Short mmCIF file of C-alpha atoms in Angstrom, two decimals:
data_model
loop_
_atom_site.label_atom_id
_atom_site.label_comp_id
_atom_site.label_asym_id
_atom_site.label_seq_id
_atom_site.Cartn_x
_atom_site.Cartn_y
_atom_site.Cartn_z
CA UNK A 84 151.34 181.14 126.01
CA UNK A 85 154.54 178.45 127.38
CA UNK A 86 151.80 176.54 128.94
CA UNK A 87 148.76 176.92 126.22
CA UNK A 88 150.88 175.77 123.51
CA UNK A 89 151.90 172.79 125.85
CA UNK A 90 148.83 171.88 127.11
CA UNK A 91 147.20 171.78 122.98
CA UNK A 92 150.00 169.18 122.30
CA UNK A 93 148.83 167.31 125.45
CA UNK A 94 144.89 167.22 123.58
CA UNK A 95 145.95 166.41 120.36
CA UNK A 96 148.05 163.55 121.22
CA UNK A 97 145.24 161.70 123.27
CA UNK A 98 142.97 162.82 120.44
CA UNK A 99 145.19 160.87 117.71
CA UNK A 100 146.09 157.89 120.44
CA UNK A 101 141.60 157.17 120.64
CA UNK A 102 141.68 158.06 116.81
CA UNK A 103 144.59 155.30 116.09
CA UNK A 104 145.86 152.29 117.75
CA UNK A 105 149.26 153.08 116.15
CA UNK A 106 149.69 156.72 117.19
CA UNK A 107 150.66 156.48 120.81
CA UNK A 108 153.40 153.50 120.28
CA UNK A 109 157.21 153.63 121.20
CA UNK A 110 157.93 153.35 117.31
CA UNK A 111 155.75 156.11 116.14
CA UNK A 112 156.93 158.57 118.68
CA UNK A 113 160.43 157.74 118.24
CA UNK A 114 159.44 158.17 114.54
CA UNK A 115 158.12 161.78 114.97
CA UNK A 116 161.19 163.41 117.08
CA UNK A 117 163.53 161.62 114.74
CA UNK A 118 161.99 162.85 111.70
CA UNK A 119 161.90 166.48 112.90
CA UNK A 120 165.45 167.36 114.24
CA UNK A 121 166.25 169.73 111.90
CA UNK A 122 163.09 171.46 111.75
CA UNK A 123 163.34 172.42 114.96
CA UNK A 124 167.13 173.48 114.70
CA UNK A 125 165.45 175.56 111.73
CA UNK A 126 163.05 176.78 113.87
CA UNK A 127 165.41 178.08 116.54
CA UNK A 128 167.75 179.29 113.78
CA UNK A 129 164.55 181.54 112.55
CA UNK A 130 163.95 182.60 116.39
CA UNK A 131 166.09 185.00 116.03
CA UNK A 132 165.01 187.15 113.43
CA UNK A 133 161.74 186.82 114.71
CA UNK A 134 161.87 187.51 117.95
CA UNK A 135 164.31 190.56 116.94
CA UNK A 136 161.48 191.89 115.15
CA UNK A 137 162.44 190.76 111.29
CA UNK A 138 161.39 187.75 108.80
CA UNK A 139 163.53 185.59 106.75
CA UNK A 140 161.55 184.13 103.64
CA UNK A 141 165.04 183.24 102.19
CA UNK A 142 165.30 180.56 104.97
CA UNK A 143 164.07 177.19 103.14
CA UNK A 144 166.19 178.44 100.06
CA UNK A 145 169.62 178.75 101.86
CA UNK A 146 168.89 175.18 102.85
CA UNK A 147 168.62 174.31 99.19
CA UNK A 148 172.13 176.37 98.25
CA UNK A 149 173.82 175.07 101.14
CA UNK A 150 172.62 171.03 100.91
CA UNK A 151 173.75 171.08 97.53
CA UNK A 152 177.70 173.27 97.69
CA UNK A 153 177.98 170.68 100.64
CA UNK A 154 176.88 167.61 98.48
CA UNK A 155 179.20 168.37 95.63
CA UNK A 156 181.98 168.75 98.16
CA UNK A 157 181.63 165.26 99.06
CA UNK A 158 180.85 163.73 96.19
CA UNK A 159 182.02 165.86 92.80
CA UNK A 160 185.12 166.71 94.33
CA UNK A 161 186.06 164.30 97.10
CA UNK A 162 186.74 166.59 99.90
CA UNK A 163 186.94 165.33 103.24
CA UNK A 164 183.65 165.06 105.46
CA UNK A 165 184.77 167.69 107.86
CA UNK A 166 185.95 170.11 105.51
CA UNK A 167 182.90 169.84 103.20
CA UNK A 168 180.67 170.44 106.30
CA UNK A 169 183.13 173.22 107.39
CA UNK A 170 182.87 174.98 104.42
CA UNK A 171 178.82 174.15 104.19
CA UNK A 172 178.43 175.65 107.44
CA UNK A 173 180.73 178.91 106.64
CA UNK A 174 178.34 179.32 103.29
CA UNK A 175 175.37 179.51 105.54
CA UNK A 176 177.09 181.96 107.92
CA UNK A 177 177.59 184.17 104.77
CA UNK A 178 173.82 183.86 103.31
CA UNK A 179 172.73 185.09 106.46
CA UNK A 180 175.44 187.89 107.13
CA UNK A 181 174.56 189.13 103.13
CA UNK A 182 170.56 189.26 104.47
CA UNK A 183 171.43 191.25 107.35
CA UNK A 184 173.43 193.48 105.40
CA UNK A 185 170.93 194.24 102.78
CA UNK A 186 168.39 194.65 105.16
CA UNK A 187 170.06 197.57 107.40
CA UNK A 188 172.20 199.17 104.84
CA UNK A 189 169.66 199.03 101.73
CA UNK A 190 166.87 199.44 104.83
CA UNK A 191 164.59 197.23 102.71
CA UNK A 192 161.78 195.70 104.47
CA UNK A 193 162.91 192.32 105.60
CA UNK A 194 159.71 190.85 103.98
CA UNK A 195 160.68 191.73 100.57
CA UNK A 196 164.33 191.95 101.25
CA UNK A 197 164.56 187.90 101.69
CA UNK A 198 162.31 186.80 99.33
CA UNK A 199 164.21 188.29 97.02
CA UNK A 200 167.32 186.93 98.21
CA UNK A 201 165.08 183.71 98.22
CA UNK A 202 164.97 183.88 94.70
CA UNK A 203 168.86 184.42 94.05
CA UNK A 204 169.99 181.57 96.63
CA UNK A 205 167.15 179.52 94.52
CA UNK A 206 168.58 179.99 90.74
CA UNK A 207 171.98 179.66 92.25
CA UNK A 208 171.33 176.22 94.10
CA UNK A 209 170.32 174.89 90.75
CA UNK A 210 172.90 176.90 88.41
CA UNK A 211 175.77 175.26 90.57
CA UNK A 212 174.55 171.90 91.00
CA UNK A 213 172.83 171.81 87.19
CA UNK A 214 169.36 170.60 88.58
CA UNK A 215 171.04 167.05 89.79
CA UNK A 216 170.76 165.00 92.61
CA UNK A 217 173.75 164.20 94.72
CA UNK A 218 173.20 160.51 96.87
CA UNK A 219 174.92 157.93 98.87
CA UNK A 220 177.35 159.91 101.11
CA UNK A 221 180.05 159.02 102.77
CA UNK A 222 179.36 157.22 106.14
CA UNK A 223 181.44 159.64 108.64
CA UNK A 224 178.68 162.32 107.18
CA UNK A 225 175.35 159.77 107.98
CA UNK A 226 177.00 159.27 111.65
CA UNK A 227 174.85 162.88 112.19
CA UNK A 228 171.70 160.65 111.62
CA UNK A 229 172.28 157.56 112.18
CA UNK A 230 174.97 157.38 115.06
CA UNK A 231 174.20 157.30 118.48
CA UNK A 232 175.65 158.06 121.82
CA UNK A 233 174.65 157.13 125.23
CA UNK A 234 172.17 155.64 123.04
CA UNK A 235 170.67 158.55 121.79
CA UNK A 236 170.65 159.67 117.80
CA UNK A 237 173.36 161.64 117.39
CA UNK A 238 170.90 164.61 115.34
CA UNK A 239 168.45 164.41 118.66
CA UNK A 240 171.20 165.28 120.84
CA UNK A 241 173.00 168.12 118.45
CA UNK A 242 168.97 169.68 118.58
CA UNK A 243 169.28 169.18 122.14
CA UNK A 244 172.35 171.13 122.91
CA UNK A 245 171.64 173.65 120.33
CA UNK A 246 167.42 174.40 121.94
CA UNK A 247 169.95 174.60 125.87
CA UNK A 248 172.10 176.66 124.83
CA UNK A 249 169.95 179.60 122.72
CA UNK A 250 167.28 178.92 125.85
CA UNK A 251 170.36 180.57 127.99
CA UNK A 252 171.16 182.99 125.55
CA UNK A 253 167.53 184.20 125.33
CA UNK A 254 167.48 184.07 129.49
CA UNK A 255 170.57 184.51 130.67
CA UNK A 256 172.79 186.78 128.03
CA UNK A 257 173.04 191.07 127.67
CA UNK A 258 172.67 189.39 123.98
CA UNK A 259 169.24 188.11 124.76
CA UNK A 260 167.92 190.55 126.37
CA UNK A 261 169.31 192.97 124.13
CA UNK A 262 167.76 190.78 121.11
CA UNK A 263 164.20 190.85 123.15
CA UNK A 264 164.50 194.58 123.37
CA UNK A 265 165.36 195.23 119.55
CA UNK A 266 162.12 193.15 119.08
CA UNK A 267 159.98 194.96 121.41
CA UNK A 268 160.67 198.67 120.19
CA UNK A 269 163.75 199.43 118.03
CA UNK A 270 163.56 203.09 118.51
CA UNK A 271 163.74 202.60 122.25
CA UNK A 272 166.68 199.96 122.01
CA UNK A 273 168.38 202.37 120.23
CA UNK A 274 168.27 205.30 122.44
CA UNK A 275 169.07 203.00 125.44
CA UNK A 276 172.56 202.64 123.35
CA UNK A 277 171.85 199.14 121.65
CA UNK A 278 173.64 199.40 118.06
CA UNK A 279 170.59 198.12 116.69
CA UNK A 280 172.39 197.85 113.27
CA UNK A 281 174.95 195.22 114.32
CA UNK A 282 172.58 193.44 116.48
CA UNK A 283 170.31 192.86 113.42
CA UNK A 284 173.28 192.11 110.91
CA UNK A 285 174.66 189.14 114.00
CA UNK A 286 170.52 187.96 114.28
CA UNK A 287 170.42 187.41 110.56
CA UNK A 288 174.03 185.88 110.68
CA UNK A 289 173.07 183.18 113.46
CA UNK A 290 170.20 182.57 111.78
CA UNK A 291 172.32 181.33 108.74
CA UNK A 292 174.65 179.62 110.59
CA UNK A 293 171.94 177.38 112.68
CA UNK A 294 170.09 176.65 109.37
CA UNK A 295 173.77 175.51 107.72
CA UNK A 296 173.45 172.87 110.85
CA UNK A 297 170.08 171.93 110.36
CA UNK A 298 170.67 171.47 106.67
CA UNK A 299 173.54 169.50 107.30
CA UNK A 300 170.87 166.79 109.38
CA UNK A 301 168.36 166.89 106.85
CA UNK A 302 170.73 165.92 103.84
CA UNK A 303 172.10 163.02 106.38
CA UNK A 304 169.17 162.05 107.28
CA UNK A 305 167.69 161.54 103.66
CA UNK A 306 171.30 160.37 102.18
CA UNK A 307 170.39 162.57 99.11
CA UNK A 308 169.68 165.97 97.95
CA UNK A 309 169.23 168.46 94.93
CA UNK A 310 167.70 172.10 94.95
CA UNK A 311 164.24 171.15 95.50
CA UNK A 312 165.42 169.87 99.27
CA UNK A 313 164.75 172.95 101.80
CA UNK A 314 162.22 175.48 100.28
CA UNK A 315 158.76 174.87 102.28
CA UNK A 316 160.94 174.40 105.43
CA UNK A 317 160.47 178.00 106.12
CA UNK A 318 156.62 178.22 106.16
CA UNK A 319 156.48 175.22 108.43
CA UNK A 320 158.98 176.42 111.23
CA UNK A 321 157.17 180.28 110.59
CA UNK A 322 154.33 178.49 111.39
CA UNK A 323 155.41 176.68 114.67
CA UNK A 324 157.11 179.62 115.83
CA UNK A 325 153.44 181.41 115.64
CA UNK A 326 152.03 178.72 117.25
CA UNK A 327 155.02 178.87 119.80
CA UNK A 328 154.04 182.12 120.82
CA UNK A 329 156.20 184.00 119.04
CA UNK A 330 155.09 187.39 117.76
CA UNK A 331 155.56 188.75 114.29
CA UNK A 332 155.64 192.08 116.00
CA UNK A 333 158.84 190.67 117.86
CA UNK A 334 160.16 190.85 121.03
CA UNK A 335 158.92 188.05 122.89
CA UNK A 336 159.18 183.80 122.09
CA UNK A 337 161.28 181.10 124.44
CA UNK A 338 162.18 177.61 123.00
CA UNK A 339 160.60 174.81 124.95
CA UNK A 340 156.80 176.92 123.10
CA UNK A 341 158.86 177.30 120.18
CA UNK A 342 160.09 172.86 120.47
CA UNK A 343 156.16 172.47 121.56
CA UNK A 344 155.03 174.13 117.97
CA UNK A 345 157.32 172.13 115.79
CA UNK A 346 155.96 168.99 117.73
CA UNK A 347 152.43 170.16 117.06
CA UNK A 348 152.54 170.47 113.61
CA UNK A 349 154.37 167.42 113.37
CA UNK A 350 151.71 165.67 115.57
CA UNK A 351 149.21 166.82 113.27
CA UNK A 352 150.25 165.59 110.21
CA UNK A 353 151.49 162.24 111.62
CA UNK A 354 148.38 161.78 113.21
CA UNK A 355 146.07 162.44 110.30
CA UNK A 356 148.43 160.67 108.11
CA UNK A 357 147.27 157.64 109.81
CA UNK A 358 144.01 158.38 110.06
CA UNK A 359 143.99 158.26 106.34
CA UNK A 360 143.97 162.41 105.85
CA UNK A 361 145.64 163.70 102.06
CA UNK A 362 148.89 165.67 102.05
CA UNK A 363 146.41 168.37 100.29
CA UNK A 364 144.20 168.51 103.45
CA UNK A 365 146.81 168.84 105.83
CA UNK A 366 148.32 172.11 103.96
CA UNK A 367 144.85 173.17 104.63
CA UNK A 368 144.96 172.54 108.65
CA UNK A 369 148.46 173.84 108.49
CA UNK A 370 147.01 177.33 106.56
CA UNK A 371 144.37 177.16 109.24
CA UNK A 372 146.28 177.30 112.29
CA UNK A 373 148.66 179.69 111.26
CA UNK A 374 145.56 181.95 110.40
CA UNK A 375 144.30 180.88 113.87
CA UNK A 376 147.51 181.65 115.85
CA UNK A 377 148.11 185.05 114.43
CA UNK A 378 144.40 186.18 115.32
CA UNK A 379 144.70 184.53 118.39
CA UNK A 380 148.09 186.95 119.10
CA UNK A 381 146.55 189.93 118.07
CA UNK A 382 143.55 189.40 119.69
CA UNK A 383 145.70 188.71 123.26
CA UNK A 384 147.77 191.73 122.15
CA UNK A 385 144.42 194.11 121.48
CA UNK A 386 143.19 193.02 124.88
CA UNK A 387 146.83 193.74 126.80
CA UNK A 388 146.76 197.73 125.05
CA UNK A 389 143.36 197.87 126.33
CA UNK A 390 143.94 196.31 130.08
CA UNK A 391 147.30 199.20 129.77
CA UNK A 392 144.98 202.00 128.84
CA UNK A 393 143.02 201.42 131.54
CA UNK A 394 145.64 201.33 134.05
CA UNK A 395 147.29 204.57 133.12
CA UNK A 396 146.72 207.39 135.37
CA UNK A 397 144.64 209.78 134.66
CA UNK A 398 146.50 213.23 132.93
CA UNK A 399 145.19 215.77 136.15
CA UNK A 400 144.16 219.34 134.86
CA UNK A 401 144.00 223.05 136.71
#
């Protein structure tokens, strides 16, 4: 699926470079990975949860609660950068803790479970901040966005480190292989000895945690915010991480397919921006290809039972 997912993004890019002379230019390029730093830290933040078998609708929303507590830090009451961010980042941590606790001690499907938290973190974002919109920050805060070291943007490298470092915890870690298993059968993880309840409660905490960080890069990178920034993030790193391979069955995804699917969206609607396409049509290709990926995974996983079946030995009688 690593190399599938890879190879699509290959085909699509020389589609859109015969399609448009300005696709396949230093500028535009630069323009895309810039542009989508924090929807791939969202995307690995979200990883997690799906890969450990769960969902996390409340995703885009927690963006929206935490852009705005960490606006009015800065700005309403004048706290200093790193403390604002500190305390943006340790809200995050606690949206996700508070899903993981309400999904294994209420044992509410995750499904509904977040999208109901969605809701709460939703009316709060707006009761706190009063529906207004919170600009011009201070410029140790847009040093996330528009810094740079060794010449690089400062939000490229942070989405860097972040998609090395959860690459070795998915390959290299008890954690991530632990995680994997929890994904791949629960019951089975549990009898092994995994305490499946505290590994989904810490999945569901990361998960907040690396979606504090990517909020913190999106509000940087657009110098404003108010509750409507976040919500819709959700569907469109759900969708890369389908295309990416991983399952919503869980228990199997690895981030350079999971980078690759982020990239391919982003591709997309770049690409058919410029080749004069709506933003109505592209939610249409986007609905598409999510449709298409998840029929695609069943239909690999339908043919894997079968290719099992047929190697099991035969029960002998007599």
């Amino acid at each position: 699926k690593k190399y599938t997912v890879m190879f699509v993004l290959v085909i699509l890019m020389a589609l859109f470079s015969l399609a448009s002379p300005y696709f396949f230019t230093l500028r535009n390029i630069t323009n895309i990975i810039n542009q989508n730093t924090y929807f791939i830290i969202v995307a690995i933040a979200l990883s997690f949860v799906m890969i450990g078998g769960g969902i996390d609708l409340s995703v885009g929303y927690q963006m929206s609660l935490v852009g705005v507590v960490t606006a009015m830090l800065m700005m309403v009451y004048h706290f200093p950068v790193w403390l604002a961010v500190l305390l943006g980042l340790g809200l995050g941590t606690c949206l996700g803790l508070v899903n993981g606790l309400i999904v294994t001690n209420i044992k509410v499907f995750p499904l509904i479970a977040t999208l109901a938290t969605s809701i709460i973190f939703q009316g709060l974002s707006y009761l706190i901040s009063r529906a207004n919109t919170f600009r011009s920050y201070p410029d140790e805060f847009l040093y996330l966005t528009r810094g740079k070291l060794l010449g690089i943007p400062v939000d490229v490298l942070l989405a860097i480190l972040i998609a090395v470092a959860v690459s070795i915890i998915y390959t290299e870690t008890v954690y991530g292989f632990r995680l994997i298993a929890l994904g791949g059968n629960e019951e089975a993880s549990r009898l092994a000895g995994i305490n499946t309840r505290r590994m989904k409660i810490s999945i569901y905490t990361v998960c907040g945690f690396l979606t504090a960080v990517g909020t913190m890069v999106m509000i940087s990178k657009a110098n404003t915010t108010n509750s409507s920034f976040g919500p819709g993030t959700e569907f469109i790193c759900l969708t890369a991480l389908i295309v990416g391979g991983v399952s919503f069955m869980g228990g199997e995804g690895n981030i350079p397919a999971i980078i690759t699917g982020v990239f391919i969206l982003a591709i997309l609607g770049n690409g058919m921006q410029l080749a004069g396409w709506g933003t109505y049509a592209q939610f249409i290709v986007r609905g598409l290809i999510l449709l298409g990926a998840v029929m695609l995974g069943e239909y690999q996983r339908g043919k894997r039972k079968s290719r099992q079946k047929r190697s099991d030995p035969e029960p002998q009688h007599g």
